[in-house]
Short mmCIF file of C-alpha atoms in Angstrom, two decimals:
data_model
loop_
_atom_site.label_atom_id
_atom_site.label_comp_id
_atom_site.label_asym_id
_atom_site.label_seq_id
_atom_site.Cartn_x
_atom_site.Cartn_y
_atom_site.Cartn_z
CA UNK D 22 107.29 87.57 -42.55
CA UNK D 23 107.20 90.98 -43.11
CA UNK D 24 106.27 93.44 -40.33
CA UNK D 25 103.58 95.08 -41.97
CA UNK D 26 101.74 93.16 -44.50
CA UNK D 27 99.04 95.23 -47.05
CA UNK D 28 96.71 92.70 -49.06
CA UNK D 29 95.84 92.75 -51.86
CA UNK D 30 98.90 93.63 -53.53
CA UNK D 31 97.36 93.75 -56.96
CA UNK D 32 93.60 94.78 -57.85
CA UNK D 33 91.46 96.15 -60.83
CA UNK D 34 87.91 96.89 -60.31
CA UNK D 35 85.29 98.66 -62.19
CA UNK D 36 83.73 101.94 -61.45
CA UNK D 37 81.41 102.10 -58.70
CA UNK D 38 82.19 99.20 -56.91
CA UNK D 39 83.23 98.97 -52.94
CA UNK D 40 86.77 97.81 -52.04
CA UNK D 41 88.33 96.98 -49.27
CA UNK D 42 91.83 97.03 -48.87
CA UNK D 43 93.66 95.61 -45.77
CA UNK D 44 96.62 96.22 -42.83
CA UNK D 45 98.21 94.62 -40.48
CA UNK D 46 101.17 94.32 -38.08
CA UNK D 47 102.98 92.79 -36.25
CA UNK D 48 105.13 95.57 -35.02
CA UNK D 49 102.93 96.44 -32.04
CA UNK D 50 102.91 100.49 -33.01
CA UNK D 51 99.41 102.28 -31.72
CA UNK D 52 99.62 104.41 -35.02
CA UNK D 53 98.70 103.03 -38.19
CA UNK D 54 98.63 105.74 -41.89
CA UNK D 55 97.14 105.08 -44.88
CA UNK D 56 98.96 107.02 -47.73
CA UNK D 57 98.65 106.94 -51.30
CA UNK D 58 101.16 107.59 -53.74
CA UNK D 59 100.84 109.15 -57.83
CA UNK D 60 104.15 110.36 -59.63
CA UNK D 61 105.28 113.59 -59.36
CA UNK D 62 102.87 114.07 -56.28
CA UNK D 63 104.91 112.13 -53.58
CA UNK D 64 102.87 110.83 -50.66
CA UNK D 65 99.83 111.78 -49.56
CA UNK D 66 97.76 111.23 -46.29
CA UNK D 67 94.67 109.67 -46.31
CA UNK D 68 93.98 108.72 -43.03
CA UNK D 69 95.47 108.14 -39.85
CA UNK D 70 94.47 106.57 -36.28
CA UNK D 71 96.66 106.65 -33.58
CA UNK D 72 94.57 104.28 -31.32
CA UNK D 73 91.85 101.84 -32.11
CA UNK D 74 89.18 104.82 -30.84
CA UNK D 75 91.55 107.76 -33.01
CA UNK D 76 90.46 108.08 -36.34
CA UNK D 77 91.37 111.42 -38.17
CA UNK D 78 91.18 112.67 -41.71
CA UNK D 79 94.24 113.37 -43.69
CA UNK D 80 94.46 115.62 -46.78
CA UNK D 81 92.72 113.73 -49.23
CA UNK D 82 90.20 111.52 -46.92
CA UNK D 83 86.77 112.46 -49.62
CA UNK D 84 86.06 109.01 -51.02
CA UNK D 85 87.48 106.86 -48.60
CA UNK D 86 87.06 105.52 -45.08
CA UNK D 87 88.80 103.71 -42.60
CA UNK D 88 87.85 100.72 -39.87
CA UNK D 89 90.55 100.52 -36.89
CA UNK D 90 89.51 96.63 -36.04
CA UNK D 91 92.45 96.22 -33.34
CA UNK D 92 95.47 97.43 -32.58
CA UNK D 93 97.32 95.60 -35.44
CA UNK D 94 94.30 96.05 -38.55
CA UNK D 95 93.74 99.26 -40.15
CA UNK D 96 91.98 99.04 -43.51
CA UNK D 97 91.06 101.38 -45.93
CA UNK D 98 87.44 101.17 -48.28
CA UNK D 99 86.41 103.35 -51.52
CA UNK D 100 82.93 103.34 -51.33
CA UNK D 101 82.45 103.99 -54.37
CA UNK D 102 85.43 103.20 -56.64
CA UNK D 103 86.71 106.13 -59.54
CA UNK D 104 89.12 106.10 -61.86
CA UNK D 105 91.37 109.29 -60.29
CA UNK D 106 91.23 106.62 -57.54
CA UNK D 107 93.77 104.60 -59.71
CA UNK D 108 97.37 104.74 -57.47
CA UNK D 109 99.91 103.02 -55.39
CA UNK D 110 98.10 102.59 -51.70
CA UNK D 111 100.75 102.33 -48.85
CA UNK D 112 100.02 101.50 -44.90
CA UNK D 113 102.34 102.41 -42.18
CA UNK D 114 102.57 102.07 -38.55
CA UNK D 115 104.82 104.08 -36.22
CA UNK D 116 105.91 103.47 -32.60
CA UNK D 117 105.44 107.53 -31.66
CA UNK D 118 105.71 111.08 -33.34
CA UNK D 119 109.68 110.90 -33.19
CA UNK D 120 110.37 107.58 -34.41
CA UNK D 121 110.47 106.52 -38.06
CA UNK D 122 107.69 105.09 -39.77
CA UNK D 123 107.59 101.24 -41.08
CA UNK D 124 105.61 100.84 -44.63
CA UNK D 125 103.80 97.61 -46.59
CA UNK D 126 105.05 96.58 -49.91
CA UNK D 127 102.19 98.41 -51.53
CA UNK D 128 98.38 97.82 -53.12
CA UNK D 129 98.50 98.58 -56.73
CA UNK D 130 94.74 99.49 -57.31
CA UNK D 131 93.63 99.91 -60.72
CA UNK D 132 89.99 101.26 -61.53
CA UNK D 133 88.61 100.90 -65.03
CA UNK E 25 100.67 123.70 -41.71
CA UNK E 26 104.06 121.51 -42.24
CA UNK E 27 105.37 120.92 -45.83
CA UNK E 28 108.35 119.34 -47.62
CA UNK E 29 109.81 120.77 -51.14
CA UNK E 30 112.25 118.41 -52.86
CA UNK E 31 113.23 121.02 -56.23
CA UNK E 32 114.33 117.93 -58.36
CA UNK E 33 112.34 115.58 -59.87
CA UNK E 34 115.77 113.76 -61.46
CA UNK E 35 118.99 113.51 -60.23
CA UNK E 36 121.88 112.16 -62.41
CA UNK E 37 125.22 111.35 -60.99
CA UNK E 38 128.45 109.01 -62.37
CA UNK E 39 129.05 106.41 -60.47
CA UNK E 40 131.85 107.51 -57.92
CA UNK E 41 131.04 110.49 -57.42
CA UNK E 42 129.51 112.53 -54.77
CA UNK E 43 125.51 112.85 -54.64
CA UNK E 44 123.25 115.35 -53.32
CA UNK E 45 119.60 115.27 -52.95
CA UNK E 46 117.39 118.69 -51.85
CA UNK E 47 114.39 118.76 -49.60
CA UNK E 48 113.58 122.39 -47.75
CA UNK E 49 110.69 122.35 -45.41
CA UNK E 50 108.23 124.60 -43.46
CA UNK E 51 106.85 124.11 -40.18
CA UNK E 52 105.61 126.20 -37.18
CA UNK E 53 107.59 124.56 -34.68
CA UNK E 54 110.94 122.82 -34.63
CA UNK E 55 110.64 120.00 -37.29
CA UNK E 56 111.45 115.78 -37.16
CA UNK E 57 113.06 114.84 -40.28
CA UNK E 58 113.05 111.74 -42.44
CA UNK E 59 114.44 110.18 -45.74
CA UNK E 60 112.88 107.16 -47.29
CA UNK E 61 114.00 105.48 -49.91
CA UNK E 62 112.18 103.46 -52.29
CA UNK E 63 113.35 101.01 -54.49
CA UNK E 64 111.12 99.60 -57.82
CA UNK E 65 108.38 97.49 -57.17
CA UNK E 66 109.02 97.87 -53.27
CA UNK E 67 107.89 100.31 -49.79
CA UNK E 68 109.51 102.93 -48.67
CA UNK E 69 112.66 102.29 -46.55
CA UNK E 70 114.09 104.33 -43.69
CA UNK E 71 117.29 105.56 -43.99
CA UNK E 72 117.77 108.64 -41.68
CA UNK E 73 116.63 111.04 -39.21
CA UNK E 74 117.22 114.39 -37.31
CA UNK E 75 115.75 115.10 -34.36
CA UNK E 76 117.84 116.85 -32.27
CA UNK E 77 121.47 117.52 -31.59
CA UNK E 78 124.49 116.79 -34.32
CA UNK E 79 123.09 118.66 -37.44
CA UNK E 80 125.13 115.91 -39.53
CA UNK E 81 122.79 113.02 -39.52
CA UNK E 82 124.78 109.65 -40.48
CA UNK E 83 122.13 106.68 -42.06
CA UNK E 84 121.92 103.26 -43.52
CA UNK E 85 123.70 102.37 -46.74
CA UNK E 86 126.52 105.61 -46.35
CA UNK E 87 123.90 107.73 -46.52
CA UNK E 88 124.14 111.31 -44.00
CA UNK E 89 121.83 114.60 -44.19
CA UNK E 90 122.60 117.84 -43.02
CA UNK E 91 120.10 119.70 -41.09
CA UNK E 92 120.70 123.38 -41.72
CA UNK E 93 117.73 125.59 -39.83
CA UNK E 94 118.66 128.50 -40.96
CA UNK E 95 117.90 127.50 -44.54
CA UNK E 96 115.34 125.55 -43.36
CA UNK E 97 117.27 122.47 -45.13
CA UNK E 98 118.11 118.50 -45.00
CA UNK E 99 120.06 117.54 -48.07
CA UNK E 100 120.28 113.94 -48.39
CA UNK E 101 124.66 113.11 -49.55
CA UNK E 102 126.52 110.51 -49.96
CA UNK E 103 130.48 110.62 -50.92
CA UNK E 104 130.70 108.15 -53.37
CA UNK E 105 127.39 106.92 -55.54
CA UNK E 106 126.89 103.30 -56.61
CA UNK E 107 124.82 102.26 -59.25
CA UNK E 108 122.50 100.40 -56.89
CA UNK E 109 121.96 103.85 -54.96
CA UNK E 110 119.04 104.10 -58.23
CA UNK E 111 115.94 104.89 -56.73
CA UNK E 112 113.44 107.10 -56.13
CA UNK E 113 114.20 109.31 -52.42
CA UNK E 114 111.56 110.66 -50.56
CA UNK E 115 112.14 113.48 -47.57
CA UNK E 116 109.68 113.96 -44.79
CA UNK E 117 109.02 116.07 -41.91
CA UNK E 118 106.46 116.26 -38.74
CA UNK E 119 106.52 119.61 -37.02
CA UNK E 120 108.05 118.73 -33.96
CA UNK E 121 105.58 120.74 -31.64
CA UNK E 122 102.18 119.09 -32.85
CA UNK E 123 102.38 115.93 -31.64
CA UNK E 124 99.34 114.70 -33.40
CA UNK E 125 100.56 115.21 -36.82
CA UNK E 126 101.19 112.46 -39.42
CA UNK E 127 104.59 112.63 -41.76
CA UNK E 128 104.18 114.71 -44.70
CA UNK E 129 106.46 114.13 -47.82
CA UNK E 130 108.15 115.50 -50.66
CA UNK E 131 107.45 114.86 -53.56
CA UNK E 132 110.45 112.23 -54.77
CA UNK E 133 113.56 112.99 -56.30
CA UNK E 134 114.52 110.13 -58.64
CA UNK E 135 118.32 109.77 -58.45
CA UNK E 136 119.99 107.82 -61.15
CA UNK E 137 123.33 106.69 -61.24
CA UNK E 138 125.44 105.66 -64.42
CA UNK E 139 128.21 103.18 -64.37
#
C-alpha cells in the first residue's frame, strides 16, 4: 500500500460545484502540503498544516480550503469549482523542515 | 521570500553521456535543497538532498548535485545517462532559517534521453 494515498485519482466536474478531494498516510509525519501542479509552472503551494490545529495559506490558497481531520487526513475542497482550477493536485507529508517530502500519485481534476 | 529557478524547460542528452540539470535559488538564510523526480503518470520521487556539509551530494539512481553557495547553485549530474533517466526533474529549496516554511519548486526541467 502506498504511504500516502490521494483519492480520487481521476475527476471531471462542472462549474460551480463543491469538491472534495482527499489525503491520507500512513507515514506518521505531523506535516501534510497540498500542491498543485500546471506545465511550465512547476509546483505550487496551496496549503499546508503542520499539526492537526496548524493550518496556513500557501501562495495560491483563494478558492480553496483545507480540513486537518487527524493526524493522517488532510483534504483539500473548491468551493466553488472553475475551470483555471483544471490541474494535477498532489498531497505530501514530511517528517520535519530538513527531511524530504513523500508525495501521492496525484488527483487529475478536470472542470468543464 | 525563498525561490527556485531551473533555466531549462528541455534537456536533451545521448544516451551515455554525461547530464546536467540547472536550478539556482534565493533565500534569506542558508537553504535545504531537494530534487524530485517525476516519472509519467506518477508523484514526485526523492532523489537527493543538501543540507549541510560535503557540497557533492550523492542520490538514488547515480544521481549527485553540487551545492555551490557562492553561485547560489545545485546542478542535478549524472556521468552516464540512460534512456530510462526520461523524466521530468524538479529542484526545491526551504530556507533553512524559517522553520515554518513549506518546499518551494522549480519549475521542471524535462530531460530526455535518446538511445
Amino acid at each position: 500500500d502506498a504511504d500516502v494515498t490521494q483519492t480520487p485519482r481521476n475527476r471531471i466536474t462542472k462549474t460551480g460545484k463543491r469538491i472534495m478531494l482527499e489525503c491520507s498516510q500512513t507515514k506518521g509525519h505531523d506535516r501534510m502540503y497540498w500542491y498543485r501542479q500546471d506545465p511550465g509552472l512547476g509546483l505550487r503551494l496551496i496549503y499546508y498544516s503542520f499539526d492537526v490545529k496548524d493550518i496556513n495559506k500557501g501562495e495560491i490558497s483563494d478558492g480553496y480550503s483545507v480540513s486537518r481531520q487527524a493526524q493522517a487526513k488532510f483534504s483539500l475542497s473548491l468551493e466553488s469549482a472553475i475551470p483555471n482550477q483544471t490541474a494535477l493536485y498532489f498531497c505530501a507529508t514530511s517528517d520535519t523542515g530538513y527531511t524530504e517530502a513523500f508525495f501521492g500519485q496525484g488527483t487529475r481534476l478536470t472542470v468543464v | 521570500a525563498q525561490s527556485v529557478a531551473q533555466p531549462e524547460d528541455q534537456v536533451n542528452v545521448a544516451e551515455g553521456n554525461p547530464l546536467t540539470v540547472k536550478c539556482t535559488y534565493s533565500v534569506s538564510g542558508n537553504p535545504y535543497l531537494f530534487w524530485y523526480v517525476q516519472y509519467p503518470n506518477r508523484g514526485l520521487q526523492f532523489l537527493l538532498k543538501y543540507i549541510t556539509g560535503d557540497n557533492l551530494v550523492k542520490g538514488s539512481y547515480g544521481f549527485e548535485a553540487e551545492f555551490n553557495k557562492s553561485q547560489t547553485s545545485f546542478h542535478l549530474k549524472k556521468p552516464s545517462a540512460l534512456v530510462s533517466d526520461s523524466a521530468l526533474y524538479f529542484c526545491a529549496v526551504r530556507d533553512m532559517d524559517t522553520g515554518r516554511r513549506a518546499l518551494t519548486f522549480g519549475s521542471g526541467t524535462r530531460l530526455q534521453v535518446q538511445p
